[in-house]
Coordinates of C-alpha atoms in Angstrom, one line a residue:
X12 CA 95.2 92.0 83.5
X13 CA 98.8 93.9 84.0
X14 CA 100.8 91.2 84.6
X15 CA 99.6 89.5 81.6
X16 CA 100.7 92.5 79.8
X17 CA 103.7 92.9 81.3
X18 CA 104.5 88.6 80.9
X19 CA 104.1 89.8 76.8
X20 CA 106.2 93.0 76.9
X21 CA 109.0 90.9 78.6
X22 CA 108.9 88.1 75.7
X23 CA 109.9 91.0 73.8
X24 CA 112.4 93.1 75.8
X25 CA 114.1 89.8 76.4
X26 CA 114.6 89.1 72.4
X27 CA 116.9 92.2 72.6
X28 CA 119.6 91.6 75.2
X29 CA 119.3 94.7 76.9
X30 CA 118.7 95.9 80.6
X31 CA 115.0 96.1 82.0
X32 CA 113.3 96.9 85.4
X33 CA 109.4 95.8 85.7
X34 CA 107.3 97.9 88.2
X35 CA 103.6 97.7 87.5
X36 CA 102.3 100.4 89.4
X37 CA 102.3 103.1 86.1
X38 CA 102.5 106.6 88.8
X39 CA 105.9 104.7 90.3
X40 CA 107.3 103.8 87.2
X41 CA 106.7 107.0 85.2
X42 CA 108.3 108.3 88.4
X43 CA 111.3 105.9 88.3
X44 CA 111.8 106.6 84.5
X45 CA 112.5 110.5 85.1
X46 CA 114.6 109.9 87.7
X47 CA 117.1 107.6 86.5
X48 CA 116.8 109.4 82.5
X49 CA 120.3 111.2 81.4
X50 CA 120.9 114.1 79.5
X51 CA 120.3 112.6 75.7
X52 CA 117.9 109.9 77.0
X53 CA 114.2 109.5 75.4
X54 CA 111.3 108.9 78.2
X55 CA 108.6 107.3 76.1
X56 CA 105.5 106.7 77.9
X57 CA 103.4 104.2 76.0
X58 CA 100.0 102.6 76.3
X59 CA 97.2 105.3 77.2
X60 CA 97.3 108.4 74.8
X61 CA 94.5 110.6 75.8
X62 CA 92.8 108.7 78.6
X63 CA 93.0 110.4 82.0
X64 CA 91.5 107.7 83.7
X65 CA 93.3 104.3 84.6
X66 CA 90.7 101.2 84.5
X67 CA 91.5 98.5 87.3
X68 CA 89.8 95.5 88.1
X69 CA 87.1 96.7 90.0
X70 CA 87.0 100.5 89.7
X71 CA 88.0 103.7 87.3
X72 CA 90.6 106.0 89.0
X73 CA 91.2 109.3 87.3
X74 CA 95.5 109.1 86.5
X75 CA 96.6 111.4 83.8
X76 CA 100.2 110.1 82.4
X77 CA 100.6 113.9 81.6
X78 CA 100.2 115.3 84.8
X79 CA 102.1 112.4 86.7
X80 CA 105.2 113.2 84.0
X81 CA 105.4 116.8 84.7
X82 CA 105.4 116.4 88.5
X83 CA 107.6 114.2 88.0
X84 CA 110.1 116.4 85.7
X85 CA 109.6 119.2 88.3
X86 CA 110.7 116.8 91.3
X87 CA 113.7 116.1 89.4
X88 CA 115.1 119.2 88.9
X89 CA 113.4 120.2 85.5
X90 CA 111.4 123.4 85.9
X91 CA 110.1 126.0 83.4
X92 CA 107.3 126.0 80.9
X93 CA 107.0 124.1 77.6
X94 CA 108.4 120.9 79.4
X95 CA 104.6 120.1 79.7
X96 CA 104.4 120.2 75.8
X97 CA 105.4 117.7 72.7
X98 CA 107.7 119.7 70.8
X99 CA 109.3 117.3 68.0
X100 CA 111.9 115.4 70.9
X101 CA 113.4 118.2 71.9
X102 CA 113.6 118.6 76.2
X103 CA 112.8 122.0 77.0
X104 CA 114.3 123.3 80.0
X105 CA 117.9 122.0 81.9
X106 CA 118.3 119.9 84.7
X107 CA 118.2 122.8 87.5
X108 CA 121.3 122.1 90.0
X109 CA 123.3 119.2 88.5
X110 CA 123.7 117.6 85.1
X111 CA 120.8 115.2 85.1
X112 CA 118.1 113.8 86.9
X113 CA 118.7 112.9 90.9
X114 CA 121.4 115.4 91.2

């Protein structure tokens, strides 16, 4: 159940004082994350690893958190290969047309 998980991650976030925005659907929020991240900030999507599939309650739909990340980064002004791959925290690539995301 997502909201179950979601109910426990906020036990925790809330332990910490800092800011938080819940949206469930995973495509929206990966989404959401790129757009508002800053030059210095760390996007860490959590929770699937290799699965390219995404299990609901009454059906599998194929949703690759990789794929969905990378459109994303395009959309949001980061072009150029090697932003597709891990390489130790470092963000390939700059912002094209402003200084961070949504410019």
């Amino acid at each position: 159940d997502p909201l179950k998980i979601i109910s426990d991650i906020i036990v925790g976030l809330q332990k910490t004082g800092g800011k938080y925005l819940i949206e469930p659907d995973r495509e929206k929020a990966i989404d959401m994350a790129m757009e508002e991240a800053r030059s210095g900030d760390i996007v860490l999507l959590a929770g699937k690893g290799h699965e390219n599939y995404q299990i609901l309650a009454d059906r599998t739909l194929e949703f690759d958190d990789r794929e969905i990340a990378r459109r994303a980064l395009r959309e949001h002004g980061f072009e150029g290969p090697g932003n597709e791959q891990s390489n130790g925290g470092q963000l390939k690539g700059e912002p094209q047309g402003g200084s961070g995301f949504g410019t």
